[in-house]
Structure formats: C-alpha cells, structure tokens
JSON list of C-alpha atoms in Angstrom, two decimals:
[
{"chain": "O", "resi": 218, "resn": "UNK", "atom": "CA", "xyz": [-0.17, 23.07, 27.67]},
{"chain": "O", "resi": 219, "resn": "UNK", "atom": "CA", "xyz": [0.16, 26.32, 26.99]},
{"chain": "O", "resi": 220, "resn": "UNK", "atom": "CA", "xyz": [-1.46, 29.18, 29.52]},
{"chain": "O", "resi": 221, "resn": "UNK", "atom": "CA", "xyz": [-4.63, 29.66, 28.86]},
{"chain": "O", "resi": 222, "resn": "UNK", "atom": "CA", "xyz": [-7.20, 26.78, 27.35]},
{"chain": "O", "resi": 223, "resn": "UNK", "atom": "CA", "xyz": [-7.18, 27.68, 23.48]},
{"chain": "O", "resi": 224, "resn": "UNK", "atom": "CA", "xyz": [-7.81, 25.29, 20.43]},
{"chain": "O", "resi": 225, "resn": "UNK", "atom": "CA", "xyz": [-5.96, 26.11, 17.48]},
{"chain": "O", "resi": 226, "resn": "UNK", "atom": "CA", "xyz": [-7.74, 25.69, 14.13]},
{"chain": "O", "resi": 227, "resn": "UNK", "atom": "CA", "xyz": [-5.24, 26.19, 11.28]},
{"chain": "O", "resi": 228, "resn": "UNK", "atom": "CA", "xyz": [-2.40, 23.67, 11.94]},
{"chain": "O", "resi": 229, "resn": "UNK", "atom": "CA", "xyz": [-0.07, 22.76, 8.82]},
{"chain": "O", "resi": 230, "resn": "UNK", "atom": "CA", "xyz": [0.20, 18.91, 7.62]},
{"chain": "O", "resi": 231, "resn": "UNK", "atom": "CA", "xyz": [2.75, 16.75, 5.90]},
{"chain": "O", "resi": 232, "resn": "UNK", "atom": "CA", "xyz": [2.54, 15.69, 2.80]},
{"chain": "O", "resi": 233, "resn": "UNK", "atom": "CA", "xyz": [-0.51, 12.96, 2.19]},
{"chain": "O", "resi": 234, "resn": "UNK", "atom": "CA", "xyz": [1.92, 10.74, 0.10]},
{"chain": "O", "resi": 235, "resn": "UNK", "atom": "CA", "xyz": [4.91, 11.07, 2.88]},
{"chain": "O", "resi": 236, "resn": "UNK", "atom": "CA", "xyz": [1.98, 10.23, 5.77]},
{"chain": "O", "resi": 237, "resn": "UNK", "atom": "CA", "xyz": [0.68, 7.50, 3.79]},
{"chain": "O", "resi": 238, "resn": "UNK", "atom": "CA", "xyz": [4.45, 5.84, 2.64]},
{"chain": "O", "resi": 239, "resn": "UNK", "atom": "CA", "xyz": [5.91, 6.39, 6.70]},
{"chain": "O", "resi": 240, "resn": "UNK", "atom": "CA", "xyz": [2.62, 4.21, 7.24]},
{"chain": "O", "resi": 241, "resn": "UNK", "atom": "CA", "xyz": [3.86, 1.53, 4.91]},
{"chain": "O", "resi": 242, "resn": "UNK", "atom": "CA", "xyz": [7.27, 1.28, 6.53]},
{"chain": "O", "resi": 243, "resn": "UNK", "atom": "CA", "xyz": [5.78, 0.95, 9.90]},
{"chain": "O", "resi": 244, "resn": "UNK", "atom": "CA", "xyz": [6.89, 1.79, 13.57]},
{"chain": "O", "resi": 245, "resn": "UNK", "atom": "CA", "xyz": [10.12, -0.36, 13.94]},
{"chain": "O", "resi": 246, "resn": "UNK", "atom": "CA", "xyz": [11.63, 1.25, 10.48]},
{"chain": "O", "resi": 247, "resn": "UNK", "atom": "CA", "xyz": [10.96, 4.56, 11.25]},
{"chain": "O", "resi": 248, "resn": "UNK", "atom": "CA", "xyz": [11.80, 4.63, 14.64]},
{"chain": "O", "resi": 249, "resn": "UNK", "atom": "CA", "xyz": [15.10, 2.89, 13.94]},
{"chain": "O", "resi": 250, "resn": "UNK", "atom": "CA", "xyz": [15.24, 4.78, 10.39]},
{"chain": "O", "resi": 251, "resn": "UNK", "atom": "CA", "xyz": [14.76, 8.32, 13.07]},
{"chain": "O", "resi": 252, "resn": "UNK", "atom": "CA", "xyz": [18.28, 7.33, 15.02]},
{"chain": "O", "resi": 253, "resn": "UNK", "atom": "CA", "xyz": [15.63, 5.90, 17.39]},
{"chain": "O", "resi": 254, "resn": "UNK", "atom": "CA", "xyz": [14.18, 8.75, 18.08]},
{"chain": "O", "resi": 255, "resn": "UNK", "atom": "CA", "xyz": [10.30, 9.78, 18.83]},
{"chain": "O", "resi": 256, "resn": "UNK", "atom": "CA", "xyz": [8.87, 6.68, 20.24]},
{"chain": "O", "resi": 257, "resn": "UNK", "atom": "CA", "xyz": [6.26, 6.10, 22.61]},
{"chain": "O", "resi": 258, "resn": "UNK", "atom": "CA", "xyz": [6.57, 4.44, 25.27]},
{"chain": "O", "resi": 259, "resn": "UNK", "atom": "CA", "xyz": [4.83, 0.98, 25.62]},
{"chain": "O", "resi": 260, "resn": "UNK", "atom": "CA", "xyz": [1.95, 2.17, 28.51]},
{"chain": "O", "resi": 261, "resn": "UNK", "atom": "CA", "xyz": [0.19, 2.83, 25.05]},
{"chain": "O", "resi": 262, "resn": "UNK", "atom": "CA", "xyz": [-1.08, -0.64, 23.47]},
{"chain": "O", "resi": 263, "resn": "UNK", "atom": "CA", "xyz": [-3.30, -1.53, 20.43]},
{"chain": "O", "resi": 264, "resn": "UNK", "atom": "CA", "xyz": [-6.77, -2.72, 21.21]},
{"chain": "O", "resi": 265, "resn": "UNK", "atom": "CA", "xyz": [-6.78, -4.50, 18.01]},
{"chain": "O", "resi": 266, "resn": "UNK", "atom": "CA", "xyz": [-3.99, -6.84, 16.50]},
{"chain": "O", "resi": 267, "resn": "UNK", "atom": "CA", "xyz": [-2.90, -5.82, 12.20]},
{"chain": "O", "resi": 268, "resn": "UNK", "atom": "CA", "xyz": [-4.03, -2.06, 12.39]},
{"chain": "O", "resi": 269, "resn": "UNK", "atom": "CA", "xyz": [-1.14, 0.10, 10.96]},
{"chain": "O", "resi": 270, "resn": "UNK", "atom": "CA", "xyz": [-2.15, 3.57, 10.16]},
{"chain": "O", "resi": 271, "resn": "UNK", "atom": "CA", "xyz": [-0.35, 7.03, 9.79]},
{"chain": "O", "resi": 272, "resn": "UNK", "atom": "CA", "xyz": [-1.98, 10.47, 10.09]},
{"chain": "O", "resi": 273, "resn": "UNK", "atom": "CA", "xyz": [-1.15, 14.27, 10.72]},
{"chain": "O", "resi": 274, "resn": "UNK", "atom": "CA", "xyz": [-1.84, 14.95, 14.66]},
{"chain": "O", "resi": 275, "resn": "UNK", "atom": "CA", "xyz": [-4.61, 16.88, 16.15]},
{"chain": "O", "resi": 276, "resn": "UNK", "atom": "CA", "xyz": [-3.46, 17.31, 19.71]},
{"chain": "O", "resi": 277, "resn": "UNK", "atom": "CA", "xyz": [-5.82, 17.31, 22.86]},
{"chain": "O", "resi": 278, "resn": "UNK", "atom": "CA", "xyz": [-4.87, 18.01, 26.43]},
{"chain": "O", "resi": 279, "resn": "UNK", "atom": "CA", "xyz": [-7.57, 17.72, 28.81]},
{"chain": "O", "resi": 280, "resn": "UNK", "atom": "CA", "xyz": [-8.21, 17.45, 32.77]},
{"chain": "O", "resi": 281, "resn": "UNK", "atom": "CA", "xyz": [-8.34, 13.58, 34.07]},
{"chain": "O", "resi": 282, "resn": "UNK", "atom": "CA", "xyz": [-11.71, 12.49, 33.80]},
{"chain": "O", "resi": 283, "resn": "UNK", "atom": "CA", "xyz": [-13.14, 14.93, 31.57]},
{"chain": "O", "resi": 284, "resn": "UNK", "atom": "CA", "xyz": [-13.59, 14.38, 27.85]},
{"chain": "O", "resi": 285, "resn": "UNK", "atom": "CA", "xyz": [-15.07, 17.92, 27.18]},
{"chain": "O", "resi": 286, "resn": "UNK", "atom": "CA", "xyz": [-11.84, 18.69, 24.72]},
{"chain": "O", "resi": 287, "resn": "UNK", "atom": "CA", "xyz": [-11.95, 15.71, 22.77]},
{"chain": "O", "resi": 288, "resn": "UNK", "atom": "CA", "xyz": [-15.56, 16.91, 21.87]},
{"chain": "O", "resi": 289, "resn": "UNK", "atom": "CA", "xyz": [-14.10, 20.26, 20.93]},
{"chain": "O", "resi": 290, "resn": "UNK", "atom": "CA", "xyz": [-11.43, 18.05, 18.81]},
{"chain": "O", "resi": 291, "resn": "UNK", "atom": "CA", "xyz": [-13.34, 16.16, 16.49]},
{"chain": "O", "resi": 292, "resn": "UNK", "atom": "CA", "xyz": [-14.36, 19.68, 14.71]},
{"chain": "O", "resi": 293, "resn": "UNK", "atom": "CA", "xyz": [-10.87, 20.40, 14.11]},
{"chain": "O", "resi": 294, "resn": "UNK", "atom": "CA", "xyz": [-10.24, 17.14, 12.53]},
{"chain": "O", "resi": 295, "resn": "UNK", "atom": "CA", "xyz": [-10.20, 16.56, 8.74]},
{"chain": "O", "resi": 296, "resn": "UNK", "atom": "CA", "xyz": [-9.48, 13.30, 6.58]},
{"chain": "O", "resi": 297, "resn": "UNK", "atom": "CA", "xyz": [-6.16, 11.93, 7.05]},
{"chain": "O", "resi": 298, "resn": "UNK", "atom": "CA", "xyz": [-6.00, 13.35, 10.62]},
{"chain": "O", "resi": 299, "resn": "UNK", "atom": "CA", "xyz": [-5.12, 11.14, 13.62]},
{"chain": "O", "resi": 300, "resn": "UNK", "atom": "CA", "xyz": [-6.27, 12.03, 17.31]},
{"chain": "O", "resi": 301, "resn": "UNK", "atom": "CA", "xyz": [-3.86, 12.46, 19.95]},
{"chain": "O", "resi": 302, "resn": "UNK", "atom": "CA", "xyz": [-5.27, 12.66, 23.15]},
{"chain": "O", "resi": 303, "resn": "UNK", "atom": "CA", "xyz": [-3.50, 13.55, 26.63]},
{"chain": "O", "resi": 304, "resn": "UNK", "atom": "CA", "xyz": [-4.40, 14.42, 30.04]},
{"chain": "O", "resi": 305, "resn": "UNK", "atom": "CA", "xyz": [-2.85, 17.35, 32.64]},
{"chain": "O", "resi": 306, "resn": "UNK", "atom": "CA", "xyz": [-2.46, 14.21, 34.81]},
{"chain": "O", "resi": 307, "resn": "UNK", "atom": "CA", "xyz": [-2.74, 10.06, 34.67]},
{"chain": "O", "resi": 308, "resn": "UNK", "atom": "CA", "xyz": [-6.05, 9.33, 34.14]},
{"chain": "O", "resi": 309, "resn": "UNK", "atom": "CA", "xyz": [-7.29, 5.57, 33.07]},
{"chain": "O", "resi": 310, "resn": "UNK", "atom": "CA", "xyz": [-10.77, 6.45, 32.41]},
{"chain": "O", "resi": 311, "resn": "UNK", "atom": "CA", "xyz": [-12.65, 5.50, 29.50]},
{"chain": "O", "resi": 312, "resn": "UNK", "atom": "CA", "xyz": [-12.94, 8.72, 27.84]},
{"chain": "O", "resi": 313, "resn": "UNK", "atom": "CA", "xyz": [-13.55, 7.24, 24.76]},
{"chain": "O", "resi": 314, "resn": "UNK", "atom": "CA", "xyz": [-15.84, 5.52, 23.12]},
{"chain": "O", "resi": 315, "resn": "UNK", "atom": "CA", "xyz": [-17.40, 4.41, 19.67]},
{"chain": "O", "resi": 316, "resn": "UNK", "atom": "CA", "xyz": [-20.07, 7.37, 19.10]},
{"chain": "O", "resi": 317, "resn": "UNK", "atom": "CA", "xyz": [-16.60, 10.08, 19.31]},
{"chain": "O", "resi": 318, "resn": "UNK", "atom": "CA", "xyz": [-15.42, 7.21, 17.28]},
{"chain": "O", "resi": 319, "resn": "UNK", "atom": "CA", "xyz": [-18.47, 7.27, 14.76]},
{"chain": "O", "resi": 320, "resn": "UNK", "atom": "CA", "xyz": [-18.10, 11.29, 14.59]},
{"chain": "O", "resi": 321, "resn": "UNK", "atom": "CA", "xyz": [-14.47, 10.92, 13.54]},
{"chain": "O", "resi": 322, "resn": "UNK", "atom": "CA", "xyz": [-14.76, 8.37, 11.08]},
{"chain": "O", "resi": 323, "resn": "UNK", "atom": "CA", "xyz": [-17.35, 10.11, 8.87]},
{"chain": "O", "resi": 324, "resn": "UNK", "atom": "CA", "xyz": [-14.49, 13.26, 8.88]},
{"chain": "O", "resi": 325, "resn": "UNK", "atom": "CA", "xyz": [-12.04, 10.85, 7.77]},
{"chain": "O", "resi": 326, "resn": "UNK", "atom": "CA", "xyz": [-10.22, 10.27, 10.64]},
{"chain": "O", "resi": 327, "resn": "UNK", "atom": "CA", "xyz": [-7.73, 7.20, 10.80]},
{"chain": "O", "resi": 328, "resn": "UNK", "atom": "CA", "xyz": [-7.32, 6.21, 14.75]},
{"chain": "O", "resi": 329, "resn": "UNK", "atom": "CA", "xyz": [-6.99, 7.46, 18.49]},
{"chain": "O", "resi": 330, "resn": "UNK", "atom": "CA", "xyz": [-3.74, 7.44, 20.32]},
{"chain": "O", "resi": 331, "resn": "UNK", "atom": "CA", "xyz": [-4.80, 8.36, 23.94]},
{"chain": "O", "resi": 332, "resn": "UNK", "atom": "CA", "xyz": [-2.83, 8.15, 27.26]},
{"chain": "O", "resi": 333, "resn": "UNK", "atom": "CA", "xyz": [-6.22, 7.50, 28.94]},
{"chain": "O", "resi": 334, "resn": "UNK", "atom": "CA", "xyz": [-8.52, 4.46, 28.85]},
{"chain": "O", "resi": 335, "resn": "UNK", "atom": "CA", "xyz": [-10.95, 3.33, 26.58]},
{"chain": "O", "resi": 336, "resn": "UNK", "atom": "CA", "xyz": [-14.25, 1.55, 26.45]},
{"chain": "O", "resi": 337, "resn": "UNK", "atom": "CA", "xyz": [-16.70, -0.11, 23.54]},
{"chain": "O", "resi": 338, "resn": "UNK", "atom": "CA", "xyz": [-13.44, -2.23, 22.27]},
{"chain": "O", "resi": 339, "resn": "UNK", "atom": "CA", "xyz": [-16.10, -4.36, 21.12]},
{"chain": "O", "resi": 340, "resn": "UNK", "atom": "CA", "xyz": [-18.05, -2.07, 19.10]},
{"chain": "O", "resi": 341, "resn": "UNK", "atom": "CA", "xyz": [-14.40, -0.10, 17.91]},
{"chain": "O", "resi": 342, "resn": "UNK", "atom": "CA", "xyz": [-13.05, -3.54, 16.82]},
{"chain": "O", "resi": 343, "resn": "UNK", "atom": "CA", "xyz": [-16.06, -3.93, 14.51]},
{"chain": "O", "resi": 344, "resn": "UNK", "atom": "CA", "xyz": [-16.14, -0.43, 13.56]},
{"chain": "O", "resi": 345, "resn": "UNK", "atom": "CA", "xyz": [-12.19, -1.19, 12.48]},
{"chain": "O", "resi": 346, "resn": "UNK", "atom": "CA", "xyz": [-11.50, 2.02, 13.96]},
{"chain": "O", "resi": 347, "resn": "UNK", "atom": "CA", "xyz": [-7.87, 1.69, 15.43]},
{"chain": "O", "resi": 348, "resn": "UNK", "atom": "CA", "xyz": [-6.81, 2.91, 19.08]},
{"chain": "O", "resi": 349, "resn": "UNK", "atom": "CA", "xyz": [-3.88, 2.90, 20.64]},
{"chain": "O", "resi": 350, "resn": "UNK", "atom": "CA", "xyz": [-4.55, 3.59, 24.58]},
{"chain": "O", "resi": 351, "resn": "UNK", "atom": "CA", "xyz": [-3.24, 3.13, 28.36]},
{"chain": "O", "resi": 352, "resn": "UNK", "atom": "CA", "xyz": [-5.99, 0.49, 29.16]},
{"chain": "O", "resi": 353, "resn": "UNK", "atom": "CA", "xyz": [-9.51, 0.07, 28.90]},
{"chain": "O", "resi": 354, "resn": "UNK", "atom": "CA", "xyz": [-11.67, 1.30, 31.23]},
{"chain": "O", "resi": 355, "resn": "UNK", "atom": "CA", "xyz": [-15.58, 1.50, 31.53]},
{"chain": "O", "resi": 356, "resn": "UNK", "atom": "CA", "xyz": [-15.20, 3.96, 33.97]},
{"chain": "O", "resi": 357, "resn": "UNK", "atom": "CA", "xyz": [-17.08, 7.36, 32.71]},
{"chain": "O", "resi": 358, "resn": "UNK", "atom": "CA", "xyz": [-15.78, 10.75, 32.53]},
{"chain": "O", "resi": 359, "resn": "UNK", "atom": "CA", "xyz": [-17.89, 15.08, 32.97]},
{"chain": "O", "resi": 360, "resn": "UNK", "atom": "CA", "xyz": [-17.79, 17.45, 30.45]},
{"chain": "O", "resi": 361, "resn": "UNK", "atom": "CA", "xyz": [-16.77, 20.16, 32.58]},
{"chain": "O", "resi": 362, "resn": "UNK", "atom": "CA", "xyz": [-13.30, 21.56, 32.54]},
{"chain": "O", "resi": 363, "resn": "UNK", "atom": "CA", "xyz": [-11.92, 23.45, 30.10]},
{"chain": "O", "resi": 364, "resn": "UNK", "atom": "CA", "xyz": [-8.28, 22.63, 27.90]},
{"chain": "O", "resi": 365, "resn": "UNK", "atom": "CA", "xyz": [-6.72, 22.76, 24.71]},
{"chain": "O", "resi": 366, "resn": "UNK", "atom": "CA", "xyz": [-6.71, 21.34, 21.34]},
{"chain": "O", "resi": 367, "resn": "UNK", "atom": "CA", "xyz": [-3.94, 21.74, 18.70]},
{"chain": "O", "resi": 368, "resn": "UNK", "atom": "CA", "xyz": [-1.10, 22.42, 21.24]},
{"chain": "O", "resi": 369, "resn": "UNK", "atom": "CA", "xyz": [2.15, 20.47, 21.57]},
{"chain": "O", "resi": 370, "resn": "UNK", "atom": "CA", "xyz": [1.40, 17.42, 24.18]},
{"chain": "O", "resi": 371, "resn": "UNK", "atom": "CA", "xyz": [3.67, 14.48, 25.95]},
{"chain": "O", "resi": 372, "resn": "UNK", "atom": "CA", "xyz": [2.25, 11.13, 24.99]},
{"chain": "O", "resi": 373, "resn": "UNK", "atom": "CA", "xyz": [4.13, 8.86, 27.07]},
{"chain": "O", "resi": 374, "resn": "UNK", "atom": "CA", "xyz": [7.84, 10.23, 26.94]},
{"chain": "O", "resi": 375, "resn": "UNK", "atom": "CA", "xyz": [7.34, 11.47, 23.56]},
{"chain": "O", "resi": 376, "resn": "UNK", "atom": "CA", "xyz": [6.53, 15.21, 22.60]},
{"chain": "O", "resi": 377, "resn": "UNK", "atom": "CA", "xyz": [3.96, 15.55, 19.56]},
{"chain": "O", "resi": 378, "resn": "UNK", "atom": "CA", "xyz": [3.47, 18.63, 18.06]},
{"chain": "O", "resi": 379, "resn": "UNK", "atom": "CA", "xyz": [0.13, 19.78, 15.78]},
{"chain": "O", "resi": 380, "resn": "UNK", "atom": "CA", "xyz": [0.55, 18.48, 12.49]},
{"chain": "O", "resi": 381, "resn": "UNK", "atom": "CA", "xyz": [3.03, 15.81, 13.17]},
{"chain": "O", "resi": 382, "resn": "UNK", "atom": "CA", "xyz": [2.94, 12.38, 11.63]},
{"chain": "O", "resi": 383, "resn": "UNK", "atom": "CA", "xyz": [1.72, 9.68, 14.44]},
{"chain": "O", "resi": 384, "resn": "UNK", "atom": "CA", "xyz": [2.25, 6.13, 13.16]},
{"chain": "O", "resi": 385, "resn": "UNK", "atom": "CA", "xyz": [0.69, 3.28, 14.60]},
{"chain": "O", "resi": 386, "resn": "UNK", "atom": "CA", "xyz": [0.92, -0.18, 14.42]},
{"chain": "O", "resi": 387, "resn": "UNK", "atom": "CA", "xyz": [1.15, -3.53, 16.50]},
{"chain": "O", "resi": 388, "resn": "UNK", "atom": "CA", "xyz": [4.51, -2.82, 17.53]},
{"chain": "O", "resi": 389, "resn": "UNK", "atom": "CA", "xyz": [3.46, 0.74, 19.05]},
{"chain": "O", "resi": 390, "resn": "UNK", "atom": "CA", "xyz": [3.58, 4.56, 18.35]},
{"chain": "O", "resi": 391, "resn": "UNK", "atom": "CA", "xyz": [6.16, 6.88, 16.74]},
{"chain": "O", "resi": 392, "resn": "UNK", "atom": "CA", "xyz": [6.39, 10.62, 16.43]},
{"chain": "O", "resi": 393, "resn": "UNK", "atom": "CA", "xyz": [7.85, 11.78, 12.98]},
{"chain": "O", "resi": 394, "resn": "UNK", "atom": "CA", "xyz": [8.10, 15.98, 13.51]},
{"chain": "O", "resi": 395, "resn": "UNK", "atom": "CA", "xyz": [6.35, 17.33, 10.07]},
{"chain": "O", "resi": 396, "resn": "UNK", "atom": "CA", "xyz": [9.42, 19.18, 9.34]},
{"chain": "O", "resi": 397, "resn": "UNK", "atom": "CA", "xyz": [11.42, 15.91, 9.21]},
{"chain": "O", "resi": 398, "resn": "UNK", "atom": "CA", "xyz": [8.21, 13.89, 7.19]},
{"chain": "O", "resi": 399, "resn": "UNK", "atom": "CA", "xyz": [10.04, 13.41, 3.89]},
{"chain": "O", "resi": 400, "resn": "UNK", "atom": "CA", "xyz": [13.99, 12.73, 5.26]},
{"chain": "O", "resi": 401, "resn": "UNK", "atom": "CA", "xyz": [11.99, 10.47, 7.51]},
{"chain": "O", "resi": 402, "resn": "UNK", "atom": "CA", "xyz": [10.88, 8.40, 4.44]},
{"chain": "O", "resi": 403, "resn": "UNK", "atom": "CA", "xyz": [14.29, 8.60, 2.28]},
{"chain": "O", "resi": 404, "resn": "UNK", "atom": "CA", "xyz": [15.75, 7.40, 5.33]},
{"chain": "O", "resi": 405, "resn": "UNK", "atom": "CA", "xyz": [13.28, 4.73, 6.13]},
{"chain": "O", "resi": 406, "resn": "UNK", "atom": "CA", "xyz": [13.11, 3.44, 2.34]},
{"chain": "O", "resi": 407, "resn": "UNK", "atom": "CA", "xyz": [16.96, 2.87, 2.57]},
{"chain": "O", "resi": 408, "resn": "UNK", "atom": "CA", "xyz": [16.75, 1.10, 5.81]},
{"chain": "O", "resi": 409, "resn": "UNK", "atom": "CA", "xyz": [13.80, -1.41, 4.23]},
{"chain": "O", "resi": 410, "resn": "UNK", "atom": "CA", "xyz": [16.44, -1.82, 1.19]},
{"chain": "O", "resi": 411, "resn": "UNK", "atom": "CA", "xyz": [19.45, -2.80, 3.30]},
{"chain": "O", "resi": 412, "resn": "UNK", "atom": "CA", "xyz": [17.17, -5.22, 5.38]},
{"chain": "O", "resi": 413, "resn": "UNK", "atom": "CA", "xyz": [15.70, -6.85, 2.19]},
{"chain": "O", "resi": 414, "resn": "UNK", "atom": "CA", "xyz": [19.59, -7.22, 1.08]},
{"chain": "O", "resi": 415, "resn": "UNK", "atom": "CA", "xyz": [20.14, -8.42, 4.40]},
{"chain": "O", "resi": 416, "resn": "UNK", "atom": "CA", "xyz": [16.97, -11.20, 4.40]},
{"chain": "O", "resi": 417, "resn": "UNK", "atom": "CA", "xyz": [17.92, -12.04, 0.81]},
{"chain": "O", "resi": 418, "resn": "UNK", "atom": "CA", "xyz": [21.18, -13.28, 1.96]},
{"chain": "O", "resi": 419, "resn": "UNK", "atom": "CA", "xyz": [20.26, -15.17, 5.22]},
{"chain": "O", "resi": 420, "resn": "UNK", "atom": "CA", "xyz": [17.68, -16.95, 3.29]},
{"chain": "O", "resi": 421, "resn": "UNK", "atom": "CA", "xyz": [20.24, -18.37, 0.65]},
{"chain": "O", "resi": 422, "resn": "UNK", "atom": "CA", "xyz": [22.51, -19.47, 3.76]},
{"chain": "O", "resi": 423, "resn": "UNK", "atom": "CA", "xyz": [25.27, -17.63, 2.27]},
{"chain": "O", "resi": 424, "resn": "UNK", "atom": "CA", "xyz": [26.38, -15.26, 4.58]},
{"chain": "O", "resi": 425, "resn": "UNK", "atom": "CA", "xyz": [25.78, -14.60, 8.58]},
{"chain": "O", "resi": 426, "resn": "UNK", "atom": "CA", "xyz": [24.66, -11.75, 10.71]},
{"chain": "O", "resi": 427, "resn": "UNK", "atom": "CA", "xyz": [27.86, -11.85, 12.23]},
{"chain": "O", "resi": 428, "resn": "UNK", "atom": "CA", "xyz": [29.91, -11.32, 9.03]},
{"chain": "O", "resi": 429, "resn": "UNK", "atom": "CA", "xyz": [27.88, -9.00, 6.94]},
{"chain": "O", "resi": 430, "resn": "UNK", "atom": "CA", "xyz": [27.71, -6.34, 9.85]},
{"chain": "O", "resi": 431, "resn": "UNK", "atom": "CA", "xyz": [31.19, -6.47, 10.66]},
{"chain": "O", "resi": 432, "resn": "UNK", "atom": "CA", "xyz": [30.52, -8.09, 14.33]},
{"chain": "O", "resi": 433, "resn": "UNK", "atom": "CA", "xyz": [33.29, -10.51, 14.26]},
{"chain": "O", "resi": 434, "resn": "UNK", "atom": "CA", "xyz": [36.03, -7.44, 15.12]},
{"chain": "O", "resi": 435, "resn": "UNK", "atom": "CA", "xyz": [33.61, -6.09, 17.24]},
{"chain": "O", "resi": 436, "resn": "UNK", "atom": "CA", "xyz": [33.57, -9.15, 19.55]},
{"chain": "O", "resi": 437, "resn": "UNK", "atom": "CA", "xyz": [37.13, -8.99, 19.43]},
{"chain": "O", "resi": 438, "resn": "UNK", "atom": "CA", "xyz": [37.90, -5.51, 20.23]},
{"chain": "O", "resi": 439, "resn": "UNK", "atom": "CA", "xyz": [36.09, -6.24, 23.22]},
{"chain": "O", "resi": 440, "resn": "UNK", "atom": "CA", "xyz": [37.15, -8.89, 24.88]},
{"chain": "O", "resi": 441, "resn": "UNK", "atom": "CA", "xyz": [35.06, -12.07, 23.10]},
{"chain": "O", "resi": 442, "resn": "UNK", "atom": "CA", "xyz": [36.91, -15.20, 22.83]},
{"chain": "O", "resi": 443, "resn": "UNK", "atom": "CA", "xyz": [36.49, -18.42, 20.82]},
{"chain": "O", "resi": 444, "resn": "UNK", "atom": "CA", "xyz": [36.97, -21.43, 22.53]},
{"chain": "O", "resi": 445, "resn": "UNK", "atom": "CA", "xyz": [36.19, -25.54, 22.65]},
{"chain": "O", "resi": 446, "resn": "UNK", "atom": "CA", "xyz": [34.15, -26.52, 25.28]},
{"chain": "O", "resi": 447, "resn": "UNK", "atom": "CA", "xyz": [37.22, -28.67, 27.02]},
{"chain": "O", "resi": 448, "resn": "UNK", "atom": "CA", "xyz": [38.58, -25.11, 27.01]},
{"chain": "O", "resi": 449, "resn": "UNK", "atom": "CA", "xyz": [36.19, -23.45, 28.62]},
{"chain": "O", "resi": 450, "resn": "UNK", "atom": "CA", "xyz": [36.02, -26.38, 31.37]},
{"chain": "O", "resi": 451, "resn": "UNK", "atom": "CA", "xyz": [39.38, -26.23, 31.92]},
{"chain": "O", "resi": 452, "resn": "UNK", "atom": "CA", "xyz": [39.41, -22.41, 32.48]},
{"chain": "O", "resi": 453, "resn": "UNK", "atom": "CA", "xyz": [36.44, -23.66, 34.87]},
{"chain": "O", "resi": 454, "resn": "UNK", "atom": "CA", "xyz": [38.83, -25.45, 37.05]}
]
C-alpha cells in the first residue's frame, strides 16, 4: 500500500482477446505454462463450482472490517475488469455482498477475488456472479477508514499489480503480469498442444507416461530399481 490512501483512475489493460484466450486455457495451464509462477494460494476458494473467468485487475486495499474502498472501487471499474480485493490485515468478514455485486455487474464486471469473507452466496450463485474468497462470513463491516484502490496488493502469496490479468477458475487464482499477457498465451497454447499430443496417445494405449517424457533414465539416474516381488522379499530378509 503505498503512503498515503490514493485511488488511481487511469490504469493500462491487456489485450481483451489475450484476457479472454488466458481464460480459456484456465488456471492449471497458465500457471504451469508461467514456470509456475503467480499463483494464489489456496486460503482463496470458489463459492460456486464451473465459473472460469479472466479480467484486467482493479486492486483494493482496505482496513479489516471496513468495506469503504471497495465502494470507492466499483467507479473505477469498467467491462472486462475483475475486482481484487485485500485487507492491511486478515480479516474474514463479509465485506461483500450481492448489491456491490449488482453495481459491478451492470459495469461489466466479471468476478471478485477477495482475501476477506463473503456473504449472500445464495443470492451471488443465482446472480452467476463468480467470487473467489477466504470464507464466508455474515459478519458486517463500517465504512469508515480510508485506503487505496488501483495500487499493487498481496492476495495470498501472490503480488497483483493494476491492470494485471486475474484468472479464476475451480482449481483457484493466477496472476499473469500485463506485460507478460500475450507470451503468457503463446506459451500456454503450446502447453494445451503437447498435452492434447500427450492424451491422444494414452488414449490409443500406445505409448506410457513413463516413456514419452523420458522418465525411465530418470528413475535410473537416481537410484530406481526393477525387481520381482521374490526379489524384493528376499532383499526383505
């Protein structure tokens, strides 16, 4: 958070087509795609199950129990946008709800990523508005303390900038920096081609994992031995 509370209202965005493509690939592929890089930790959970989305971030960073900046937020936010929210400490709160939810879908906004709690899951989950949270919480939060929106943030080990691409999906959250957007992708569509290579041939039976990634040496260089099981009990004795 950076000195003094501030929101910043002229943050730069990946490319739409990039965002929505690192979307189609999903968490997993990018994440591995990245050098596993930018992931968040798994603290933050889906409320729903099949929600994968992918938008530019608009950060928040706000005191515990206080939602005051996430009202600030939602004018900052334009379609394609995804809300990051944070806290200046743990706070499990439900600082969320499904009327900031409301107000960000009619801007176009695709889901929440928050390291506090939530409530309304039942109303979000019929809204299909998709969150990615700590917990959920009915506990309510003031409107009293000032932060910052549109300021780099730590979402559960993993540092988002303003403007980053925040994907989302059952398996959890990853950070794509918007400099790295488009190698992102070219990376990520050659991972999905070598894996449908890969599924192509373990479907036909014709090859094993072992073999086609070059394991069997590895198990060899260190150490891995074949043997019969009256081998193995004899070396038992």
């Amino acid at each position: 958070m950076t000195a003094r509370p501030v929101i910043v209202t002229d943050i730069a965005r990946a490319d739409p087509a990039v965002i929505d493509a690192l979307a189609a690939h999903g968490v997993a592929t990018v994440h591995e795609a990245m050098g596993r890089t930018g992931l968040v930790g798994p603290g933050i959970r889906p409320i729903q199950d099949a929600a994968r989305v992918a938008g530019s971030a608009v950060t928040v960073v706000g005191a515990p129990g206080d939602n005051l900046m996430i009202h600030a937020a939602i004018e900052q936010c334009r379609a394609g946008d995804l809300l990051v929210v944070t806290t200046t400490s743990a706070s499990s709160d439900g600082a969320f709800g499904d009327l900031f939810a409301t107000a960000l879908q009619a801007r176009g906004v695709r889901g929440l990523v928050t390291t506090t709690g939530v409530r309304d899951i039942a109303d979000l989950r019929a809204m299909g508005f998709p969150v990615w949270s700590n917990g959920v919480h009915a506990q309510g939060t003031v409107k009293a303390t000032p932060g910052s929106v549109n300021v780099p943030v730590v979402v559960a080990g993993a540092v988002v900038h303003p403007g980053d691409v925040v994907i989302a999906d059952d398996d959890g959250v990853v950070v794509v920096p918007r400099a790295d957007a488009a190698a992102a992708l070219a990376a990520a569509d050659a991972r999905v081609a070598k894996e449908a290579a890969d599924r192509d041939a373990y479907a036909a039976g014709t090859e094993l994992s072992l073999d086609r990634k070059g394991l069997r040496a590895l198990l060899a260089d260190l150490g891995v031995t074949y043997m019969t099981q009256e081998e193995y009990q004899r070396g038992q004795q």
